[in-house]
Coordinates of N, CA, C and O in Angstrom, one line a residue:
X1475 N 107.0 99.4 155.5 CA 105.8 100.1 155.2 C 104.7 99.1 154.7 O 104.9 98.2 154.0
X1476 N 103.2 99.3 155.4 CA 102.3 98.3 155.1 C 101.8 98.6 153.7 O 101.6 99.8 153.3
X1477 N 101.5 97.1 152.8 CA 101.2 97.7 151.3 C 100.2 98.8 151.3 O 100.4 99.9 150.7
X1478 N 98.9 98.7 152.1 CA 97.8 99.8 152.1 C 98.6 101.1 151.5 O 98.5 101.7 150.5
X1479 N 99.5 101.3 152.8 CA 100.2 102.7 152.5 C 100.7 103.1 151.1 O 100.5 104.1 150.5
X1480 N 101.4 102.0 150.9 CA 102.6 102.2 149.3 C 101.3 102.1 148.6 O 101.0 103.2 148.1
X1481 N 100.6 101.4 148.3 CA 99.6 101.1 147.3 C 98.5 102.8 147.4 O 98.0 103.1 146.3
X1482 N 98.1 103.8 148.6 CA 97.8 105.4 148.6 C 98.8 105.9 147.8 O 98.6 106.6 146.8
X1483 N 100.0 105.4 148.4 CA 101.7 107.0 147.6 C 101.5 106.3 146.3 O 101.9 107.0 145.4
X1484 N 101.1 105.2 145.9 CA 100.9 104.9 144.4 C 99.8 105.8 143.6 O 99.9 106.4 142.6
X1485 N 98.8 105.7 144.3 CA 97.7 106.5 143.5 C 98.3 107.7 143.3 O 97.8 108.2 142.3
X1486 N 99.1 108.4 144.0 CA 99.7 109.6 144.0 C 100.5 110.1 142.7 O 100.7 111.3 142.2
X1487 N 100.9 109.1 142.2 CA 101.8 109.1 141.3 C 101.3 109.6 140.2 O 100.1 109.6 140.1
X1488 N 102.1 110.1 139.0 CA 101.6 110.4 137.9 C 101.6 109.1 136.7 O 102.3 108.1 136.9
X1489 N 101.0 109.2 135.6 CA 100.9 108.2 135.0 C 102.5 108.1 134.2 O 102.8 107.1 133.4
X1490 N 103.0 108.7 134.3 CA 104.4 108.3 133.4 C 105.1 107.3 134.7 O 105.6 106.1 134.6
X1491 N 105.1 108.2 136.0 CA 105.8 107.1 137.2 C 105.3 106.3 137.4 O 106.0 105.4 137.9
X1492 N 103.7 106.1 137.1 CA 103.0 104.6 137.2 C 103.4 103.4 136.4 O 103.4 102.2 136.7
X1493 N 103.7 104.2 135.2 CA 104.2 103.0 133.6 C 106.0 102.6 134.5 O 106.5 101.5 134.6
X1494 N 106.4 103.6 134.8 CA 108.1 103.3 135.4 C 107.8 102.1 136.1 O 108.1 101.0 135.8
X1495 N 107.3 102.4 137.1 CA 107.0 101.3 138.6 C 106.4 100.0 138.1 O 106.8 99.0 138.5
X1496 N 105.8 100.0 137.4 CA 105.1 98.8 136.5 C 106.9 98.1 135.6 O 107.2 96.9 135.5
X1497 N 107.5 98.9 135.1 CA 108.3 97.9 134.5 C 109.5 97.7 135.3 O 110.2 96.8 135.1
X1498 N 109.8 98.7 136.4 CA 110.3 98.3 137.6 C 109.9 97.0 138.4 O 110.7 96.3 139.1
X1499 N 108.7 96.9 138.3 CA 108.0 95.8 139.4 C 108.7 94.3 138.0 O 109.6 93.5 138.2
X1500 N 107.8 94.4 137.1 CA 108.2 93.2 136.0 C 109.8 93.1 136.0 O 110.3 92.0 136.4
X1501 N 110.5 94.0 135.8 CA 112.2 93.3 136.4 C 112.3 92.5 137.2 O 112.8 91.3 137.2
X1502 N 111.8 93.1 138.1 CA 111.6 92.3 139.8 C 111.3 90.2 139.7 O 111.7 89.1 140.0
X1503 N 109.9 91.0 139.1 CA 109.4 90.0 139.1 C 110.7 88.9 138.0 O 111.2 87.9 138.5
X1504 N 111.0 89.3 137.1 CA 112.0 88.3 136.0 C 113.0 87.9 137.0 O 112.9 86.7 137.1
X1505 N 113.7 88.3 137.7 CA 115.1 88.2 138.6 C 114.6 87.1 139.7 O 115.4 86.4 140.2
X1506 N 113.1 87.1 140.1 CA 113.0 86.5 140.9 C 112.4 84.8 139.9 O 112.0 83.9 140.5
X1507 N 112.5 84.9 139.1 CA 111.5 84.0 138.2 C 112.8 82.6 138.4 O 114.0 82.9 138.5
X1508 N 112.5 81.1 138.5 CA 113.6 79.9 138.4 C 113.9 79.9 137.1 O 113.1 80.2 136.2
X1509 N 115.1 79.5 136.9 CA 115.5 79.3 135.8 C 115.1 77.9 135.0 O 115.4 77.7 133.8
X1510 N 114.6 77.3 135.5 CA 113.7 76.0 134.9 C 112.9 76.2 134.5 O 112.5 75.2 133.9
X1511 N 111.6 77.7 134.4 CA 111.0 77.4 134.0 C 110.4 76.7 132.6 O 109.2 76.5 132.5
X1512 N 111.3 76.4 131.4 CA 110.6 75.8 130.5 C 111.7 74.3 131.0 O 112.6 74.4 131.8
X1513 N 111.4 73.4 130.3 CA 111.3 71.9 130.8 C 112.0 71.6 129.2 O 111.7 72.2 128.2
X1514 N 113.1 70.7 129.2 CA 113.5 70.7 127.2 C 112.5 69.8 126.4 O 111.5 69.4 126.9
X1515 N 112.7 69.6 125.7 CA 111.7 68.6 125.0 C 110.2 68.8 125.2 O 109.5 68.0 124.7
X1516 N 109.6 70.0 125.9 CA 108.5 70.5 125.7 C 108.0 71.1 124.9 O 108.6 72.1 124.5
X1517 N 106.2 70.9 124.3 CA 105.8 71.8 123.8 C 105.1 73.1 124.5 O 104.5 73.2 125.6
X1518 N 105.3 74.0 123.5 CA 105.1 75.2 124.5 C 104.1 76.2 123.1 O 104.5 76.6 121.9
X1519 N 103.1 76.3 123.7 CA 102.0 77.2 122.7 C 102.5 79.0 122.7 O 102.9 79.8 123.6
X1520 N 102.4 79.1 121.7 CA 103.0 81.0 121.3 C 101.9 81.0 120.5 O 101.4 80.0 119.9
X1521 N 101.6 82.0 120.4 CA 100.5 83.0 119.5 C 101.5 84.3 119.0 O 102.3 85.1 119.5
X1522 N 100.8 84.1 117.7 CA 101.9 84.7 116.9 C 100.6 85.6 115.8 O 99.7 84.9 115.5
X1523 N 100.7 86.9 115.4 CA 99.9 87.8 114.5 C 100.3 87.3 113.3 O 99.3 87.6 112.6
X1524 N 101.5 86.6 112.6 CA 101.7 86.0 111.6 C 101.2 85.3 111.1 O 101.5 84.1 111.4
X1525 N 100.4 85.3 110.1 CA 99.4 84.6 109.0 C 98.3 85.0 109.4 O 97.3 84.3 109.0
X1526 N 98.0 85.9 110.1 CA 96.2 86.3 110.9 C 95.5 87.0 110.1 O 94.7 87.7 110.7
X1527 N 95.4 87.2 108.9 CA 94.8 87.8 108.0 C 93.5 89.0 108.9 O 93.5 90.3 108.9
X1528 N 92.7 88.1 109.5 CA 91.7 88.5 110.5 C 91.7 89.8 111.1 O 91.0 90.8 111.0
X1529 N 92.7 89.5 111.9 CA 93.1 90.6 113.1 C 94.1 91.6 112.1 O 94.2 92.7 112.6
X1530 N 94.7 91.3 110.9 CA 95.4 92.8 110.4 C 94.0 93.1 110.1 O 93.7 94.0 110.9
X1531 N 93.0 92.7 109.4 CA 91.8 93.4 108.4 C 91.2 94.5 109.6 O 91.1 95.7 109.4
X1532 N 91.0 93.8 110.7 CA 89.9 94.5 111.9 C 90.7 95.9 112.2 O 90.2 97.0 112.4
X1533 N 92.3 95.7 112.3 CA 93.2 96.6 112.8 C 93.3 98.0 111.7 O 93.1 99.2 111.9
X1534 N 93.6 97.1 110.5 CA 93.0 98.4 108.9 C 91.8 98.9 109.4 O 91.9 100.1 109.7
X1535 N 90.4 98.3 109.8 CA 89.2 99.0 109.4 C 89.7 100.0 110.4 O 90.1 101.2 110.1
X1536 N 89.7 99.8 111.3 CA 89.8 100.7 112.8 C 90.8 101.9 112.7 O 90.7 102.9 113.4
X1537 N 91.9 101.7 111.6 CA 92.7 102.9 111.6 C 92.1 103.3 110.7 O 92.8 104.1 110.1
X1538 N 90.6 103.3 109.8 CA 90.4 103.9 108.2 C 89.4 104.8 109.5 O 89.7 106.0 109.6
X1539 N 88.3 104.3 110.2 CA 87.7 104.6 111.0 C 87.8 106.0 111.6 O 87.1 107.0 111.9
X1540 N 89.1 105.7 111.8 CA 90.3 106.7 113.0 C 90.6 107.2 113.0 O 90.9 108.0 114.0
X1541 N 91.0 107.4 111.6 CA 91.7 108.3 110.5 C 91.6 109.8 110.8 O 92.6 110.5 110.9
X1542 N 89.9 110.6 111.0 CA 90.1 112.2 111.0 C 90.7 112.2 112.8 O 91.5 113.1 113.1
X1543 N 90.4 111.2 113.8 CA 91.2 111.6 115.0 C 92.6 111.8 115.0 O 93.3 110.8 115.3
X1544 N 93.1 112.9 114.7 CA 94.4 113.2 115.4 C 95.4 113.8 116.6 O 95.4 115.0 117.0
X1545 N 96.4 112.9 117.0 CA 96.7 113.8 117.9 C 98.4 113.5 117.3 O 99.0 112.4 117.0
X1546 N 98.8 114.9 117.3 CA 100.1 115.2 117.2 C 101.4 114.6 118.5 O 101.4 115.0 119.7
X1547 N 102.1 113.8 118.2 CA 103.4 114.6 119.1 C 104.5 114.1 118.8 O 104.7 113.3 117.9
X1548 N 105.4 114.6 119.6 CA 107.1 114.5 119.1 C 107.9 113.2 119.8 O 108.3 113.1 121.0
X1549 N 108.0 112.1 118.6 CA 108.9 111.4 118.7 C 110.6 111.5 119.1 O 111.3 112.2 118.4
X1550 N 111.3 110.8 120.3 CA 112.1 111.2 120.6 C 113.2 109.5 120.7 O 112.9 108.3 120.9
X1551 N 114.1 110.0 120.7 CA 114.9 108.7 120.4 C 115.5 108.0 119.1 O 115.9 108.5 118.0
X1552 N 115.5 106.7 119.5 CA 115.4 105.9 117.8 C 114.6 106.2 116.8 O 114.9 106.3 115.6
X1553 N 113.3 106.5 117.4 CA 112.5 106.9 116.6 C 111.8 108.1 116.0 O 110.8 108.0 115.2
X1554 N 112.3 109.0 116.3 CA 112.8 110.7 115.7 C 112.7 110.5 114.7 O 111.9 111.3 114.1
X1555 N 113.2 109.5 113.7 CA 113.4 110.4 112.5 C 112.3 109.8 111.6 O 112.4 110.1 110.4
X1556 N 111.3 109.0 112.0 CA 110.6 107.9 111.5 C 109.0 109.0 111.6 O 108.8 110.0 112.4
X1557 N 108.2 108.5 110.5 CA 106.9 109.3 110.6 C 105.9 108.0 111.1 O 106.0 106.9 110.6
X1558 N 105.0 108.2 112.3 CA 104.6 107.3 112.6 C 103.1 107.4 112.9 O 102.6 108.4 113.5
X1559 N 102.3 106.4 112.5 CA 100.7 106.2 112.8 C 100.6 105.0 113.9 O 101.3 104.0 113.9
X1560 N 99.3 105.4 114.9 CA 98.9 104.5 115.5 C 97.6 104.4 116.0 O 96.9 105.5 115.9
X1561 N 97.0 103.3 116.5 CA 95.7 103.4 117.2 C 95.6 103.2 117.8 O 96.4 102.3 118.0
X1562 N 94.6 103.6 119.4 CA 94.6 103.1 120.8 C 93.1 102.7 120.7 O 92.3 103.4 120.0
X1563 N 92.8 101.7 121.3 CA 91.7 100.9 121.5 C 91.5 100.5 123.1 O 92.2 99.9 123.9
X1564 N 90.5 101.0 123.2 CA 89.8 100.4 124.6 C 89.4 99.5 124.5 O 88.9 99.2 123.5
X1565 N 89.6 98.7 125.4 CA 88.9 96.8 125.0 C 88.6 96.5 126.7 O 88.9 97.2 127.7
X1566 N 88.1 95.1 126.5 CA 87.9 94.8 127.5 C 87.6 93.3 127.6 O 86.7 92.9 126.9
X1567 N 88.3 92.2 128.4 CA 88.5 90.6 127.9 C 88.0 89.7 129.2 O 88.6 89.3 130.1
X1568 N 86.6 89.6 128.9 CA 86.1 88.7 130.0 C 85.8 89.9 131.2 O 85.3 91.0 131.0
X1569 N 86.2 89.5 132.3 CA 85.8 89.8 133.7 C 86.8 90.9 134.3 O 86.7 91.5 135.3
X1570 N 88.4 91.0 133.0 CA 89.4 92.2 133.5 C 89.0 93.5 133.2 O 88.1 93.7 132.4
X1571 N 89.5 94.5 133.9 CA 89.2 95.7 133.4 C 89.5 96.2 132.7 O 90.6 95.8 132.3
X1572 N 88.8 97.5 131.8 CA 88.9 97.7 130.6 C 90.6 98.7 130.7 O 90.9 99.5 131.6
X1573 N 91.5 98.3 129.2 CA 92.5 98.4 129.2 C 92.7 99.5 128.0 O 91.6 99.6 127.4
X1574 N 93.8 100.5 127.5 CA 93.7 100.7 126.3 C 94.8 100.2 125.8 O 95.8 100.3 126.5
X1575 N 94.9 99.4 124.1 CA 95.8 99.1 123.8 C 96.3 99.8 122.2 O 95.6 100.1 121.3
X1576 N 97.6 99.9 122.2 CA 98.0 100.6 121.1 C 98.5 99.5 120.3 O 99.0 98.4 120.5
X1577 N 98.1 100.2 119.0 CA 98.5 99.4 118.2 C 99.9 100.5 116.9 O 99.3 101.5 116.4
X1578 N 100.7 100.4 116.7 CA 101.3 101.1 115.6 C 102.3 100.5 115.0 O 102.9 101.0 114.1

């Protein structure tokens, strides 16, 4: 099947099968990845939210902000028995398209 095609029966899809196919494809993608990729004795940069004072403060103001929006719903799984807050943020980084990202 030519991608054109699969990439129409994609738009088709609903957004829970779209999130599937997406971590479907990222498997894919991992299994096909070399196993070399890190090199030993290399340094390798990670970014890490640990010690970011900054980015918790901005993340507080935005849930104080956020606070009367609510939307209800039912946790299922591990996480059933837990009471949970979060925030989704629209952003947008450079020249990519705008994304929403959750934060909880």
């Amino acid at each position: 099947m030519p991608l054109t095609e699969l990439m129409l029966q994609i738009q088709d899809l609903s957004k829970c099968d779209k999130l599937l196919l997406m971590q479907f494809i990222a498997t894919e993608l991992v299994k096909e990845e070399k196993s070399d990729v890190f090199v030993a004795n290399q340094e390798y940069p990670v970014w890490s939210p640990y010690n970011c004072s900054e980015a918790a403060n901005v993340l507080m103001n935005l849930l104080e902000t956020k606070k009367q929006e609510t939307l209800s719903v039912r946790l299922t799984g591990n996480l059933a028995r837990h009471e949970a807050h979060a925030i989704i943020v629209n952003a947008q980084v450079s020249s990519f398209p705008r994304v929403d990202l959750a934060f909880a």
